[in-house]
Amino acid sequence: MKRFTYLVCSLIVACMVAAMVGWSMAAGNFLVPVIAIPLGIIVVLACRAHVDVVIADEREKRIRSKAALRTLEVVVIVGAIAAIILYSYVMSIPLAPIITGKLFINDDGTQSMTIAEYKPGSVPGPETLVRSTTIRDLNAMNETDAITYCTYVREGFSENENRGLAGMTIGICLLALLATFGAFYLYYDRKY
Amino acid sequence: MKNRIRVLRAEHEMTQEQLAELVGVTRNTIISMEKNKYCPSLKLGYRIAHVFGVGIDDVFTYEESVDGPSADEE
């Protein structure tokens, strides 16, 4: 078997195993991965045993190790920048939408409040207004009005919160990546 | 690191593929070594010398100026 054939076989087996694991998760059948994963490993190892050319070439090992290290460096740097930028949407006041509340006395003596959302970092005004809502009678505010108000405020910040969540996820993934790298580094450092 | 792999291969009438097979690497590795683009490990160096039946000094010569990328270099 040629090396290319072996790589194609490994790819097909990996795809089939991934599909089976995915299907089993969706179907709730947890017996399939237990059988599919070891079976996939056995098939790949059997294919590897039939490869008639060199697999573990030292030059390729060195190329891969350098490529992996460079990839790690690029991913960590770009990922850290992206994580900080995205998370700053949660922390930063200028990047958050401006929400104002104005109290009005109605003709019948009741109080109403107009809550308005303006573009982040802008001066509140008609040009920068995104949306607004009014609570007709503050003193007669019921549960539905309160929920509407809460949802309104939450929606205003949801985009920033989602970005912050994405930033936090990237940050955690980077830390996990670095921890894995550190663990392997210590392992090989002790081994050699 | 300068090497005489191409010359020794010619003397032994050996193709790159044959040498690669004998020392357990791919043909690409032999090509890179002959072009001084890749500096082999000590183990591979000895294996090559052993195949040609010569000492490692007869295959490889250390020269600062023609040094290709090695394990500890970019």
PDB file of C-alpha atoms in Angstrom:
ATOM      1  CA  MET A   1       0.000   0.000   0.000  1.00  0.00           C
ATOM      2  CA  LYS A   2       1.262   3.446  -0.931  1.00  0.00           C
ATOM      3  CA  ARG A   3       1.540   6.142   1.692  1.00  0.00           C
ATOM      4  CA  PHE A   4      -1.099   8.266  -0.034  1.00  0.00           C
ATOM      5  CA  THR A   5      -3.543   5.323  -0.032  1.00  0.00           C
ATOM      6  CA  TYR A   6      -2.894   4.890   3.686  1.00  0.00           C
ATOM      7  CA  LEU A   7      -3.639   8.581   4.332  1.00  0.00           C
ATOM      8  CA  VAL A   8      -6.869   8.367   2.280  1.00  0.00           C
ATOM      9  CA  CYS A   9      -7.910   5.216   4.181  1.00  0.00           C
ATOM     10  CA  SER A  10      -7.194   6.904   7.532  1.00  0.00           C
ATOM     11  CA  LEU A  11      -9.250   9.930   6.484  1.00  0.00           C
ATOM     12  CA  ILE A  12     -12.205   7.788   5.380  1.00  0.00           C
ATOM     13  CA  VAL A  13     -12.087   5.762   8.614  1.00  0.00           C
ATOM     14  CA  ALA A  14     -11.877   8.958  10.714  1.00  0.00           C
ATOM     15  CA  CYS A  15     -14.886  10.426   8.876  1.00  0.00           C
ATOM     16  CA  MET A  16     -16.900   7.219   9.312  1.00  0.00           C
ATOM     17  CA  VAL A  17     -16.075   6.996  13.026  1.00  0.00           C
ATOM     18  CA  ALA A  18     -16.937  10.674  13.533  1.00  0.00           C
ATOM     19  CA  ALA A  19     -20.250  10.206  11.680  1.00  0.00           C
ATOM     20  CA  MET A  20     -21.102   7.121  13.743  1.00  0.00           C
ATOM     21  CA  VAL A  21     -20.225   8.860  17.031  1.00  0.00           C
ATOM     22  CA  GLY A  22     -22.284  11.899  16.011  1.00  0.00           C
ATOM     23  CA  TRP A  23     -25.238   9.751  15.022  1.00  0.00           C
ATOM     24  CA  SER A  24     -25.026   7.720  18.244  1.00  0.00           C
ATOM     25  CA  MET A  25     -24.996  10.920  20.330  1.00  0.00           C
ATOM     26  CA  ALA A  26     -28.067  12.194  18.486  1.00  0.00           C
ATOM     27  CA  ALA A  27     -29.823   8.836  18.790  1.00  0.00           C
ATOM     28  CA  GLY A  28     -28.750   8.334  22.416  1.00  0.00           C
ATOM     29  CA  ASN A  29     -27.081   5.026  21.607  1.00  0.00           C
ATOM     30  CA  PHE A  30     -23.831   5.037  23.560  1.00  0.00           C
ATOM     31  CA  LEU A  31     -22.783   1.521  22.585  1.00  0.00           C
ATOM     32  CA  VAL A  32     -21.822   2.545  19.031  1.00  0.00           C
ATOM     33  CA  PRO A  33     -18.777   4.737  19.988  1.00  0.00           C
ATOM     34  CA  VAL A  34     -17.488   1.986  22.282  1.00  0.00           C
ATOM     35  CA  ILE A  35     -17.363  -0.370  19.283  1.00  0.00           C
ATOM     36  CA  ALA A  36     -16.668   2.147  16.463  1.00  0.00           C
ATOM     37  CA  ILE A  37     -13.636   3.928  17.974  1.00  0.00           C
ATOM     38  CA  PRO A  38     -11.508   0.818  18.774  1.00  0.00           C
ATOM     39  CA  LEU A  39     -12.585  -0.718  15.438  1.00  0.00           C
ATOM     40  CA  GLY A  40     -11.462   2.433  13.615  1.00  0.00           C
ATOM     41  CA  ILE A  41      -8.099   2.364  15.414  1.00  0.00           C
ATOM     42  CA  ILE A  42      -7.620  -1.312  14.498  1.00  0.00           C
ATOM     43  CA  VAL A  43      -8.408  -0.627  10.805  1.00  0.00           C
ATOM     44  CA  VAL A  44      -5.960   2.323  10.711  1.00  0.00           C
ATOM     45  CA  LEU A  45      -3.217   0.281  12.402  1.00  0.00           C
ATOM     46  CA  ALA A  46      -3.832  -2.606   9.985  1.00  0.00           C
ATOM     47  CA  CYS A  47      -3.533  -0.209   7.035  1.00  0.00           C
ATOM     48  CA  ARG A  48      -0.333   1.231   8.514  1.00  0.00           C
ATOM     49  CA  ALA A  49       1.184  -2.234   8.787  1.00  0.00           C
ATOM     50  CA  HIS A  50       0.648  -2.704   5.043  1.00  0.00           C
ATOM     51  CA  VAL A  51       2.386   0.536   4.037  1.00  0.00           C
ATOM     52  CA  ASP A  52       5.508  -0.412   2.089  1.00  0.00           C
ATOM     53  CA  VAL A  53       7.275   2.964   2.309  1.00  0.00           C
ATOM     54  CA  VAL A  54       8.735   4.942   5.184  1.00  0.00           C
ATOM     55  CA  ILE A  55       6.171   6.637   7.423  1.00  0.00           C
ATOM     56  CA  ALA A  56       8.245   7.994  10.292  1.00  0.00           C
ATOM     57  CA  ASP A  57      10.731  10.075   8.314  1.00  0.00           C
ATOM     58  CA  GLU A  58      12.882  12.258  10.598  1.00  0.00           C
ATOM     59  CA  ARG A  59      12.803  15.251   8.220  1.00  0.00           C
ATOM     60  CA  GLU A  60       8.999  15.180   8.147  1.00  0.00           C
ATOM     61  CA  LYS A  61       8.892  14.838  11.921  1.00  0.00           C
ATOM     62  CA  ARG A  62      11.032  17.954  12.237  1.00  0.00           C
ATOM     63  CA  ILE A  63       8.929  19.826   9.668  1.00  0.00           C
ATOM     64  CA  ARG A  64       5.738  18.849  11.499  1.00  0.00           C
ATOM     65  CA  SER A  65       7.134  19.815  14.883  1.00  0.00           C
ATOM     66  CA  LYS A  66       8.194  23.240  13.571  1.00  0.00           C
ATOM     67  CA  ALA A  67       4.898  23.736  11.746  1.00  0.00           C
ATOM     68  CA  ALA A  68       3.008  22.774  14.921  1.00  0.00           C
ATOM     69  CA  LEU A  69       5.044  25.193  17.022  1.00  0.00           C
ATOM     70  CA  ARG A  70       4.529  28.063  14.571  1.00  0.00           C
ATOM     71  CA  THR A  71       0.809  27.263  14.397  1.00  0.00           C
ATOM     72  CA  LEU A  72       0.631  27.347  18.188  1.00  0.00           C
ATOM     73  CA  GLU A  73       2.425  30.699  18.303  1.00  0.00           C
ATOM     74  CA  VAL A  74       0.170  32.257  15.644  1.00  0.00           C
ATOM     75  CA  VAL A  75      -3.023  30.845  17.156  1.00  0.00           C
ATOM     76  CA  VAL A  76      -2.071  31.981  20.673  1.00  0.00           C
ATOM     77  CA  ILE A  77      -1.160  35.519  19.598  1.00  0.00           C
ATOM     78  CA  VAL A  78      -4.135  36.044  17.239  1.00  0.00           C
ATOM     79  CA  GLY A  79      -6.487  34.259  19.644  1.00  0.00           C
ATOM     80  CA  ALA A  80      -5.358  36.330  22.633  1.00  0.00           C
ATOM     81  CA  ILE A  81      -5.885  39.578  20.701  1.00  0.00           C
ATOM     82  CA  ALA A  82      -9.323  38.410  19.509  1.00  0.00           C
ATOM     83  CA  ALA A  83     -10.301  37.279  23.026  1.00  0.00           C
ATOM     84  CA  ILE A  84      -9.291  40.621  24.565  1.00  0.00           C
ATOM     85  CA  ILE A  85     -11.106  42.648  21.877  1.00  0.00           C
ATOM     86  CA  LEU A  86     -14.267  40.557  22.178  1.00  0.00           C
ATOM     87  CA  TYR A  87     -14.254  40.515  25.967  1.00  0.00           C
ATOM     88  CA  SER A  88     -13.754  44.280  26.082  1.00  0.00           C
ATOM     89  CA  TYR A  89     -17.336  44.621  24.791  1.00  0.00           C
ATOM     90  CA  VAL A  90     -18.484  43.450  28.230  1.00  0.00           C
ATOM     91  CA  MET A  91     -16.002  45.507  30.241  1.00  0.00           C
ATOM     92  CA  SER A  92     -15.849  48.702  28.210  1.00  0.00           C
ATOM     93  CA  ILE A  93     -18.342  51.486  28.900  1.00  0.00           C
ATOM     94  CA  PRO A  94     -17.855  53.310  25.535  1.00  0.00           C
ATOM     95  CA  LEU A  95     -18.622  50.082  23.666  1.00  0.00           C
ATOM     96  CA  ALA A  96     -21.842  49.438  25.588  1.00  0.00           C
ATOM     97  CA  PRO A  97     -25.160  50.935  24.415  1.00  0.00           C
ATOM     98  CA  ILE A  98     -26.381  54.024  26.269  1.00  0.00           C
ATOM     99  CA  ILE A  99     -29.696  53.480  27.970  1.00  0.00           C
ATOM    100  CA  THR A 100     -31.531  56.432  29.425  1.00  0.00           C
ATOM    101  CA  GLY A 101     -34.803  56.759  31.321  1.00  0.00           C
ATOM    102  CA  LYS A 102     -36.899  59.938  31.347  1.00  0.00           C
ATOM    103  CA  LEU A 103     -39.698  60.465  33.820  1.00  0.00           C
ATOM    104  CA  PHE A 104     -42.873  62.264  32.693  1.00  0.00           C
ATOM    105  CA  ILE A 105     -45.934  63.439  34.604  1.00  0.00           C
ATOM    106  CA  ASN A 106     -49.022  62.612  32.567  1.00  0.00           C
ATOM    107  CA  ASP A 107     -52.121  64.847  32.332  1.00  0.00           C
ATOM    108  CA  ASP A 108     -54.019  62.571  34.730  1.00  0.00           C
ATOM    109  CA  GLY A 109     -51.241  62.886  37.331  1.00  0.00           C
ATOM    110  CA  THR A 110     -49.713  59.437  36.753  1.00  0.00           C
ATOM    111  CA  GLN A 111     -46.008  58.998  36.080  1.00  0.00           C
ATOM    112  CA  SER A 112     -44.654  57.421  32.879  1.00  0.00           C
ATOM    113  CA  MET A 113     -41.093  56.627  31.922  1.00  0.00           C
ATOM    114  CA  THR A 114     -39.554  56.525  28.457  1.00  0.00           C
ATOM    115  CA  ILE A 115     -36.536  54.247  28.195  1.00  0.00           C
ATOM    116  CA  ALA A 116     -34.357  54.854  25.164  1.00  0.00           C
ATOM    117  CA  GLU A 117     -31.329  53.029  23.763  1.00  0.00           C
ATOM    118  CA  TYR A 118     -28.661  54.998  21.913  1.00  0.00           C
ATOM    119  CA  LYS A 119     -25.689  53.858  19.840  1.00  0.00           C
ATOM    120  CA  PRO A 120     -22.567  52.931  21.857  1.00  0.00           C
ATOM    121  CA  GLY A 121     -20.205  55.826  22.512  1.00  0.00           C
ATOM    122  CA  SER A 122     -22.590  58.410  21.072  1.00  0.00           C
ATOM    123  CA  VAL A 123     -24.251  61.512  22.458  1.00  0.00           C
ATOM    124  CA  PRO A 124     -27.918  60.723  23.181  1.00  0.00           C
ATOM    125  CA  GLY A 125     -30.052  62.427  20.530  1.00  0.00           C
ATOM    126  CA  PRO A 126     -32.616  61.689  17.814  1.00  0.00           C
ATOM    127  CA  GLU A 127     -29.887  60.758  15.290  1.00  0.00           C
ATOM    128  CA  THR A 128     -28.279  58.182  17.563  1.00  0.00           C
ATOM    129  CA  LEU A 129     -31.517  56.660  18.870  1.00  0.00           C
ATOM    130  CA  VAL A 130     -31.757  52.918  18.272  1.00  0.00           C
ATOM    131  CA  ARG A 131     -35.144  52.193  19.917  1.00  0.00           C
ATOM    132  CA  SER A 132     -37.312  53.271  22.806  1.00  0.00           C
ATOM    133  CA  THR A 133     -40.168  52.058  24.946  1.00  0.00           C
ATOM    134  CA  THR A 134     -42.536  53.691  27.431  1.00  0.00           C
ATOM    135  CA  ILE A 135     -43.925  52.436  30.698  1.00  0.00           C
ATOM    136  CA  ARG A 136     -47.291  54.172  30.757  1.00  0.00           C
ATOM    137  CA  ASP A 137     -48.013  54.206  34.468  1.00  0.00           C
ATOM    138  CA  LEU A 138     -45.054  53.636  36.762  1.00  0.00           C
ATOM    139  CA  ASN A 139     -47.183  53.340  39.903  1.00  0.00           C
ATOM    140  CA  ALA A 140     -49.405  50.741  38.284  1.00  0.00           C
ATOM    141  CA  MET A 141     -46.448  48.778  36.911  1.00  0.00           C
ATOM    142  CA  ASN A 142     -47.317  45.097  36.887  1.00  0.00           C
ATOM    143  CA  GLU A 143     -45.250  41.962  36.404  1.00  0.00           C
ATOM    144  CA  THR A 144     -45.684  41.997  32.598  1.00  0.00           C
ATOM    145  CA  ASP A 145     -44.409  45.578  32.417  1.00  0.00           C
ATOM    146  CA  ALA A 146     -41.428  44.642  34.603  1.00  0.00           C
ATOM    147  CA  ILE A 147     -40.588  41.640  32.400  1.00  0.00           C
ATOM    148  CA  THR A 148     -40.914  43.812  29.283  1.00  0.00           C
ATOM    149  CA  TYR A 149     -38.549  46.361  30.822  1.00  0.00           C
ATOM    150  CA  CYS A 150     -35.994  43.716  31.826  1.00  0.00           C
ATOM    151  CA  THR A 151     -36.134  42.067  28.379  1.00  0.00           C
ATOM    152  CA  TYR A 152     -35.710  45.472  26.763  1.00  0.00           C
ATOM    153  CA  VAL A 153     -32.551  46.278  28.741  1.00  0.00           C
ATOM    154  CA  ARG A 154     -31.186  42.771  28.285  1.00  0.00           C
ATOM    155  CA  GLU A 155     -31.696  42.900  24.520  1.00  0.00           C
ATOM    156  CA  GLY A 156     -29.718  46.132  24.419  1.00  0.00           C
ATOM    157  CA  PHE A 157     -26.697  44.437  25.949  1.00  0.00           C
ATOM    158  CA  SER A 158     -27.160  40.992  24.359  1.00  0.00           C
ATOM    159  CA  GLU A 159     -24.896  41.674  21.373  1.00  0.00           C
ATOM    160  CA  ASN A 160     -22.071  42.816  23.655  1.00  0.00           C
ATOM    161  CA  GLU A 161     -22.649  39.911  26.011  1.00  0.00           C
ATOM    162  CA  ASN A 162     -22.492  37.448  23.106  1.00  0.00           C
ATOM    163  CA  ARG A 163     -19.211  38.953  21.942  1.00  0.00           C
ATOM    164  CA  GLY A 164     -17.886  38.780  25.496  1.00  0.00           C
ATOM    165  CA  LEU A 165     -18.947  35.152  25.720  1.00  0.00           C
ATOM    166  CA  ALA A 166     -17.156  34.396  22.449  1.00  0.00           C
ATOM    167  CA  GLY A 167     -14.054  36.158  23.789  1.00  0.00           C
ATOM    168  CA  MET A 168     -14.201  34.190  27.017  1.00  0.00           C
ATOM    169  CA  THR A 169     -14.618  30.928  25.081  1.00  0.00           C
ATOM    170  CA  ILE A 170     -11.587  31.732  22.917  1.00  0.00           C
ATOM    171  CA  GLY A 171      -9.608  32.640  26.057  1.00  0.00           C
ATOM    172  CA  ILE A 172     -10.505  29.372  27.794  1.00  0.00           C
ATOM    173  CA  CYS A 173      -9.636  27.381  24.637  1.00  0.00           C
ATOM    174  CA  LEU A 174      -6.260  29.142  24.454  1.00  0.00           C
ATOM    175  CA  LEU A 175      -5.552  28.391  28.099  1.00  0.00           C
ATOM    176  CA  ALA A 176      -6.479  24.743  27.519  1.00  0.00           C
ATOM    177  CA  LEU A 177      -4.193  24.675  24.476  1.00  0.00           C
ATOM    178  CA  LEU A 178      -1.307  26.201  26.424  1.00  0.00           C
ATOM    179  CA  ALA A 179      -1.893  23.846  29.352  1.00  0.00           C
ATOM    180  CA  THR A 180      -1.791  20.853  26.986  1.00  0.00           C
ATOM    181  CA  PHE A 181       1.380  22.201  25.378  1.00  0.00           C
ATOM    182  CA  GLY A 182       2.928  22.744  28.819  1.00  0.00           C
ATOM    183  CA  ALA A 183       2.011  19.235  29.933  1.00  0.00           C
ATOM    184  CA  PHE A 184       3.568  17.668  26.833  1.00  0.00           C
ATOM    185  CA  TYR A 185       6.591  19.939  27.128  1.00  0.00           C
ATOM    186  CA  LEU A 186       7.192  18.813  30.720  1.00  0.00           C
ATOM    187  CA  TYR A 187       6.665  15.179  29.703  1.00  0.00           C
ATOM    188  CA  TYR A 188       9.197  15.297  26.860  1.00  0.00           C
ATOM    189  CA  ASP A 189      11.525  17.473  28.920  1.00  0.00           C
ATOM    190  CA  ARG A 190      11.687  14.729  31.545  1.00  0.00           C
ATOM    191  CA  LYS A 191      11.856  11.973  28.914  1.00  0.00           C
ATOM    192  CA  TYR A 192      14.859  13.456  27.104  1.00  0.00           C
TER     193      TYR A 192
ATOM    194  CA  MET B   1      27.265  20.819   7.221  1.00  0.00           C
ATOM    195  CA  LYS B   2      28.638  19.751   3.851  1.00  0.00           C
ATOM    196  CA  ASN B   3      28.183  16.177   2.653  1.00  0.00           C
ATOM    197  CA  ARG B   4      29.391  13.810  -0.050  1.00  0.00           C
ATOM    198  CA  ILE B   5      26.237  11.738  -0.299  1.00  0.00           C
ATOM    199  CA  ARG B   6      25.746  12.408  -4.021  1.00  0.00           C
ATOM    200  CA  VAL B   7      29.364  11.435  -4.808  1.00  0.00           C
ATOM    201  CA  LEU B   8      29.250   8.300  -2.655  1.00  0.00           C
ATOM    202  CA  ARG B   9      25.927   7.337  -4.170  1.00  0.00           C
ATOM    203  CA  ALA B  10      27.389   7.686  -7.657  1.00  0.00           C
ATOM    204  CA  GLU B  11      30.418   5.617  -6.673  1.00  0.00           C
ATOM    205  CA  HIS B  12      28.135   2.876  -5.363  1.00  0.00           C
ATOM    206  CA  GLU B  13      25.748   3.240  -8.339  1.00  0.00           C
ATOM    207  CA  MET B  14      22.862   3.774  -5.981  1.00  0.00           C
ATOM    208  CA  THR B  15      19.692   5.747  -6.616  1.00  0.00           C
ATOM    209  CA  GLN B  16      18.218   8.171  -4.078  1.00  0.00           C
ATOM    210  CA  GLU B  17      15.278   5.800  -3.660  1.00  0.00           C
ATOM    211  CA  GLN B  18      17.574   2.862  -2.870  1.00  0.00           C
ATOM    212  CA  LEU B  19      19.601   4.833  -0.337  1.00  0.00           C
ATOM    213  CA  ALA B  20      16.418   6.160   1.252  1.00  0.00           C
ATOM    214  CA  GLU B  21      15.093   2.636   1.608  1.00  0.00           C
ATOM    215  CA  LEU B  22      18.340   1.373   3.125  1.00  0.00           C
ATOM    216  CA  VAL B  23      18.567   4.098   5.767  1.00  0.00           C
ATOM    217  CA  GLY B  24      14.815   4.217   6.484  1.00  0.00           C
ATOM    218  CA  VAL B  25      13.871   7.686   5.296  1.00  0.00           C
ATOM    219  CA  THR B  26      11.942   9.101   2.348  1.00  0.00           C
ATOM    220  CA  ARG B  27      13.543  10.132  -0.959  1.00  0.00           C
ATOM    221  CA  ASN B  28      12.706  13.749  -0.114  1.00  0.00           C
ATOM    222  CA  THR B  29      15.044  13.567   2.876  1.00  0.00           C
ATOM    223  CA  ILE B  30      17.914  12.324   0.692  1.00  0.00           C
ATOM    224  CA  ILE B  31      17.211  15.075  -1.874  1.00  0.00           C
ATOM    225  CA  SER B  32      17.196  17.739   0.876  1.00  0.00           C
ATOM    226  CA  MET B  33      20.439  16.418   2.369  1.00  0.00           C
ATOM    227  CA  GLU B  34      22.181  16.399  -0.997  1.00  0.00           C
ATOM    228  CA  LYS B  35      21.084  19.995  -1.542  1.00  0.00           C
ATOM    229  CA  ASN B  36      22.377  20.910   1.937  1.00  0.00           C
ATOM    230  CA  LYS B  37      18.898  22.025   2.903  1.00  0.00           C
ATOM    231  CA  TYR B  38      18.530  19.515   5.698  1.00  0.00           C
ATOM    232  CA  CYS B  39      21.023  18.533   8.349  1.00  0.00           C
ATOM    233  CA  PRO B  40      20.381  14.904   9.399  1.00  0.00           C
ATOM    234  CA  SER B  41      20.419  13.536  12.917  1.00  0.00           C
ATOM    235  CA  LEU B  42      23.527  11.811  14.203  1.00  0.00           C
ATOM    236  CA  LYS B  43      21.725   8.471  13.976  1.00  0.00           C
ATOM    237  CA  LEU B  44      20.848   8.967  10.306  1.00  0.00           C
ATOM    238  CA  GLY B  45      24.354  10.234   9.597  1.00  0.00           C
ATOM    239  CA  TYR B  46      25.858   7.049  10.986  1.00  0.00           C
ATOM    240  CA  ARG B  47      23.352   4.920   9.077  1.00  0.00           C
ATOM    241  CA  ILE B  48      24.334   6.600   5.785  1.00  0.00           C
ATOM    242  CA  ALA B  49      28.032   6.159   6.546  1.00  0.00           C
ATOM    243  CA  HIS B  50      27.394   2.507   7.394  1.00  0.00           C
ATOM    244  CA  VAL B  51      25.571   1.912   4.069  1.00  0.00           C
ATOM    245  CA  PHE B  52      28.550   3.280   2.128  1.00  0.00           C
ATOM    246  CA  GLY B  53      31.017   1.421   4.357  1.00  0.00           C
ATOM    247  CA  VAL B  54      32.926   4.553   5.332  1.00  0.00           C
ATOM    248  CA  GLY B  55      33.373   6.648   8.466  1.00  0.00           C
ATOM    249  CA  ILE B  56      30.998   9.482   9.254  1.00  0.00           C
ATOM    250  CA  ASP B  57      33.815  11.993   8.652  1.00  0.00           C
ATOM    251  CA  ASP B  58      34.061  10.754   5.060  1.00  0.00           C
ATOM    252  CA  VAL B  59      30.425  11.599   4.455  1.00  0.00           C
ATOM    253  CA  PHE B  60      29.932  14.789   6.443  1.00  0.00           C
ATOM    254  CA  THR B  61      32.219  17.767   6.881  1.00  0.00           C
ATOM    255  CA  TYR B  62      31.416  20.591   9.238  1.00  0.00           C
ATOM    256  CA  GLU B  63      31.619  23.961   7.540  1.00  0.00           C
ATOM    257  CA  GLU B  64      30.168  27.053   9.153  1.00  0.00           C
ATOM    258  CA  SER B  65      29.311  28.843   5.891  1.00  0.00           C
ATOM    259  CA  VAL B  66      27.329  26.106   4.115  1.00  0.00           C
ATOM    260  CA  ASP B  67      25.290  25.027   7.110  1.00  0.00           C
ATOM    261  CA  GLY B  68      21.718  24.113   6.216  1.00  0.00           C
ATOM    262  CA  PRO B  69      18.800  24.169   8.649  1.00  0.00           C
ATOM    263  CA  SER B  70      19.339  21.761  11.502  1.00  0.00           C
ATOM    264  CA  ALA B  71      17.378  20.674  14.529  1.00  0.00           C
ATOM    265  CA  ASP B  72      18.390  23.676  16.613  1.00  0.00           C
ATOM    266  CA  GLU B  73      18.213  26.295  13.862  1.00  0.00           C
ATOM    267  CA  GLU B  74      15.426  28.018  11.966  1.00  0.00           C
TER     268      GLU B  74
END
